[in-house]
mmCIF file of C-alpha atoms in Angstrom:
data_model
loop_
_atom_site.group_PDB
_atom_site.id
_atom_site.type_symbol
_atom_site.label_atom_id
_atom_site.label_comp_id
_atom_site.label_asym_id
_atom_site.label_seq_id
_atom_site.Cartn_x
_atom_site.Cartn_y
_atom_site.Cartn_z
ATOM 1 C CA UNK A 1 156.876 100.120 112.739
ATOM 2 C CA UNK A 2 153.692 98.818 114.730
ATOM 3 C CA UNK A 3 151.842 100.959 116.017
ATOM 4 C CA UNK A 4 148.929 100.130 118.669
ATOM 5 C CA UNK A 5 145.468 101.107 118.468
ATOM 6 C CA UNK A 6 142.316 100.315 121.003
ATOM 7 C CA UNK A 7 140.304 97.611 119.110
ATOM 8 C CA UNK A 8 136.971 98.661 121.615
ATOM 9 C CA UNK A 9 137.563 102.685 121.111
ATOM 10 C CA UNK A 10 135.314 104.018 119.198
ATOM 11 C CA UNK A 11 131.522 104.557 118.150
ATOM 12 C CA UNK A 12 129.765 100.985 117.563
ATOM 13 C CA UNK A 13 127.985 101.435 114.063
ATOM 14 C CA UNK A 14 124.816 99.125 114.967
ATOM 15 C CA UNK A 15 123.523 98.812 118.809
ATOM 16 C CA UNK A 16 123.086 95.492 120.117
ATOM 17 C CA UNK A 17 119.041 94.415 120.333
ATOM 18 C CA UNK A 18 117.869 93.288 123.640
ATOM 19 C CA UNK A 19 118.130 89.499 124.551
ATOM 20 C CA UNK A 20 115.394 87.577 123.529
ATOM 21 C CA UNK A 21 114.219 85.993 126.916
ATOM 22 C CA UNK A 22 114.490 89.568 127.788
ATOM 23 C CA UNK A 23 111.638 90.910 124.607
ATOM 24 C CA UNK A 24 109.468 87.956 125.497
ATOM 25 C CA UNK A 25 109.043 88.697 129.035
ATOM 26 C CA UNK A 26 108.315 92.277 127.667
ATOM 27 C CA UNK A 27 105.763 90.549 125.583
ATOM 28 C CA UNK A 28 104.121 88.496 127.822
ATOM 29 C CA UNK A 29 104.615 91.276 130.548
ATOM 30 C CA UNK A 30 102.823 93.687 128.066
ATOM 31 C CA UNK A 31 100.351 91.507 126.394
ATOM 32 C CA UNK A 32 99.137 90.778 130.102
ATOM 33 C CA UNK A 33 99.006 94.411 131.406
ATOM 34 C CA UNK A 34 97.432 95.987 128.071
ATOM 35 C CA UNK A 35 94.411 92.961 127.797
ATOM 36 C CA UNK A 36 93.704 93.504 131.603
ATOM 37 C CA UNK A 37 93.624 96.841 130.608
ATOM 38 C CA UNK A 38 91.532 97.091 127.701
ATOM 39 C CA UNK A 39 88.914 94.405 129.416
ATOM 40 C CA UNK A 40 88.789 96.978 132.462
ATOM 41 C CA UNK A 41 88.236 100.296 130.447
ATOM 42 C CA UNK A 42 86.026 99.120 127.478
ATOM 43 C CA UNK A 43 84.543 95.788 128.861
ATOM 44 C CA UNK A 44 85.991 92.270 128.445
ATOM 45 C CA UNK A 45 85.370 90.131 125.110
ATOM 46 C CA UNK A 46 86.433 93.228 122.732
ATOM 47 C CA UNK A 47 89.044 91.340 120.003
ATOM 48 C CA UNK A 48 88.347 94.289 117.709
ATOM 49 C CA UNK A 49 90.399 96.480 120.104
ATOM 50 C CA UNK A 50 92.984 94.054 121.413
ATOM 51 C CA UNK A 51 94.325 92.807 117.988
ATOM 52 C CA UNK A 52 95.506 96.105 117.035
ATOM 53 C CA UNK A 53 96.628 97.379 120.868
ATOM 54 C CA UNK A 54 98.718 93.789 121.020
ATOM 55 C CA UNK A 55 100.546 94.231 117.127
ATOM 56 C CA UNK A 56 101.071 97.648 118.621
ATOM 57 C CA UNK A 57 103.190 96.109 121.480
ATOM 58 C CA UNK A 58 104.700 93.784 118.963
ATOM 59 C CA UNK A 59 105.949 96.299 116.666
ATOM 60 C CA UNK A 60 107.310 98.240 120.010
ATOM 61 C CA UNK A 61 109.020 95.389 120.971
ATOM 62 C CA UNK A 62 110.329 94.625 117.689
ATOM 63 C CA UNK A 63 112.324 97.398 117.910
ATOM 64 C CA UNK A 64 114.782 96.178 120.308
ATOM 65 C CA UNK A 65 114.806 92.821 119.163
ATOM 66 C CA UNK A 66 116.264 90.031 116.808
ATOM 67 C CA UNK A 67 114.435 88.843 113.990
ATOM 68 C CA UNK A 68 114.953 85.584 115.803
ATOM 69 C CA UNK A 69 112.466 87.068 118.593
ATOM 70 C CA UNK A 70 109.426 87.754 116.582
ATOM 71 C CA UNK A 71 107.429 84.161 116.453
ATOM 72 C CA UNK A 72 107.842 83.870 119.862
ATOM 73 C CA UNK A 73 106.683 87.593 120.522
ATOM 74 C CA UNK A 74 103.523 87.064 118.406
ATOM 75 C CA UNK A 75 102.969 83.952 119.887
ATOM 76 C CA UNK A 76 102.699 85.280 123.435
ATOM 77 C CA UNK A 77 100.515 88.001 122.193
ATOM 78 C CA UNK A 78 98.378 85.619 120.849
ATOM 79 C CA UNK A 79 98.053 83.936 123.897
ATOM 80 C CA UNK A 80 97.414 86.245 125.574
ATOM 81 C CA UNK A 81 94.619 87.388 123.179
ATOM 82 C CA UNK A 82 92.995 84.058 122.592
ATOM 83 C CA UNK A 83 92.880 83.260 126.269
ATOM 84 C CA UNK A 84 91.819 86.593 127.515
ATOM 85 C CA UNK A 85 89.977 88.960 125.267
ATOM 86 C CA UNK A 86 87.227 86.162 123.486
ATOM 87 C CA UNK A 87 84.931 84.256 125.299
ATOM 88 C CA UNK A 88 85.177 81.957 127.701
ATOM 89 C CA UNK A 89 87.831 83.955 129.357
ATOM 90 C CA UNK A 90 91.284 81.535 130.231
ATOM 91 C CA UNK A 91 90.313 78.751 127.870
ATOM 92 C CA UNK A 92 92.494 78.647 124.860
ATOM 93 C CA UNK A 93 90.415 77.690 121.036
ATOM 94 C CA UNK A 94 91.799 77.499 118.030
ATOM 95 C CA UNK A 95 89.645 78.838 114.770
ATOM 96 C CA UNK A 96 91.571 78.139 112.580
ATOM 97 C CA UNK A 97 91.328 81.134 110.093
ATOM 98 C CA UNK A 98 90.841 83.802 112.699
ATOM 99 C CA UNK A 99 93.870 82.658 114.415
ATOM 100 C CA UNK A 100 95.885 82.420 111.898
ATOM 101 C CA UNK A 101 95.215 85.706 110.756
ATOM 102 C CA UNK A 102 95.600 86.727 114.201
ATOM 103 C CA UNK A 103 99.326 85.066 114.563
ATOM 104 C CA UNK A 104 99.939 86.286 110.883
ATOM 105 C CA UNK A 105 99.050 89.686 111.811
ATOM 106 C CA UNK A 106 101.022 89.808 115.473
ATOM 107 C CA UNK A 107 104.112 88.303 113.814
ATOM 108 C CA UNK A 108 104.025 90.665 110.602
ATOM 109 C CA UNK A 109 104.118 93.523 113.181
ATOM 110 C CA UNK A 110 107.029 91.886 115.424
ATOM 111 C CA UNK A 111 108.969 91.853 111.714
ATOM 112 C CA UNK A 112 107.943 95.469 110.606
ATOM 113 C CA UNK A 113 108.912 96.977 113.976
ATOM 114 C CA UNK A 114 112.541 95.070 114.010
ATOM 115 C CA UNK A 115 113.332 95.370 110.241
ATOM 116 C CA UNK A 116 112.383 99.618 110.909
ATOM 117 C CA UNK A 117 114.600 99.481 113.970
ATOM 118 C CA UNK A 118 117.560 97.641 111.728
ATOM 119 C CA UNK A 119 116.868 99.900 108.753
ATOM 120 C CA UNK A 120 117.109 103.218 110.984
ATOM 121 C CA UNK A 121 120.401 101.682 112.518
ATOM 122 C CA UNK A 122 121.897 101.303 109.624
ATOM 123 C CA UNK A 123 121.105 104.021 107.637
ATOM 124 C CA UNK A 124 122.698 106.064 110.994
ATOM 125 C CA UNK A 125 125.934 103.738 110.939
ATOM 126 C CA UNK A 126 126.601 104.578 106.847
ATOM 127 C CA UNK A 127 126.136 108.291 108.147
ATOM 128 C CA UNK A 128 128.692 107.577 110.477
ATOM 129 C CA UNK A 129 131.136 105.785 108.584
ATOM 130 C CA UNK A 130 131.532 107.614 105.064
ATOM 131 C CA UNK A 131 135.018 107.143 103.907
ATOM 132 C CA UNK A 132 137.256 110.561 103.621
ATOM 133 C CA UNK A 133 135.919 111.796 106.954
ATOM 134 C CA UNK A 134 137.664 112.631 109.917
ATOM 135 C CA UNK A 135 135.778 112.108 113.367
ATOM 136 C CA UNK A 136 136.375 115.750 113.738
ATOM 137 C CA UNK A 137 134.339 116.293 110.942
ATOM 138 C CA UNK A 138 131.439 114.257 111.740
ATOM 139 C CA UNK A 139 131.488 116.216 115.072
ATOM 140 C CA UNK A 140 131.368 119.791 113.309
ATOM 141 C CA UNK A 141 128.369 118.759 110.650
ATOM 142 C CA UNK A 142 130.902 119.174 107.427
ATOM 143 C CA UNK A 143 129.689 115.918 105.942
ATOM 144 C CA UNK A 144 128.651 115.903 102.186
ATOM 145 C CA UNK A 145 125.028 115.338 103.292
ATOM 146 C CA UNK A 146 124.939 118.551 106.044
ATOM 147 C CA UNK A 147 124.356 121.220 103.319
#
């Protein structure tokens, strides 16, 4: 006998990350806001303080993104960085080993904060979906690991 079962009931083991487009206007959103920011409250021309504030962001937005969104997301950071917090304001340079460290840096903490999110997400989907439970089970807190 067949018998029919929802194919869309159900918890999802892994949430879906955000759309790209969607992280880099985050990113470029965020970059802008938090440089206007820190050249407001501390004085403009202060890389020492917008490098880390910026691979902050990344990391943040690295959470709710693909792995596929993190050049792009440490590439509008940098922007954002080079044009805006080192002199002459809205001209972009390139030095070449302080930007690459820069880009290196931003890009490191887009992967860190996405591989975290898809490490946490999965560790919570194996908790989820440990053979020789019952959904009832999970509910109650009778798993092998709730002692």
């Amino acid at each position: 006998m067949i018998e029919w079962k929802p194919l869309g009931a159900g918890a999802r083991p892994v949430p879906q990350p955000v759309a790209t487009p969607l992280v880099w206007a985050g990113a470029g959103a965020g970059a802008l806001v938090l440089v206007a920011l820190l050249n407001t409250a501390v004085g403009p021309y202060r890389p020492e303080l917008a490098l880390p504030a910026l691979s902050v962001l990344a990391a943040l937005l690295g959470l709710c993104a693909r792995f596929t969104a993190a050049p792009g997301t440490a590439l509008l950071c940098w922007l954002f960085l080079n044009g805006f917090a080192i002199p002459p304001a809205g001209v972009l340079t390139w030095a070449g080993h302080r930007d690459t460290t820069w880009l290196a840096c931003l890009f490191t903490a887009a992967l860190i904060g996405t591989g975290l999110a898809r490490l946490v997400h999965a560790r919570a989907a194996y908790r989820r979906l440990l053979p020789g439970r019952s959904r009832s089970d999970c509910a109650a807190g009778e798993g092998p690991y709730d002692s």
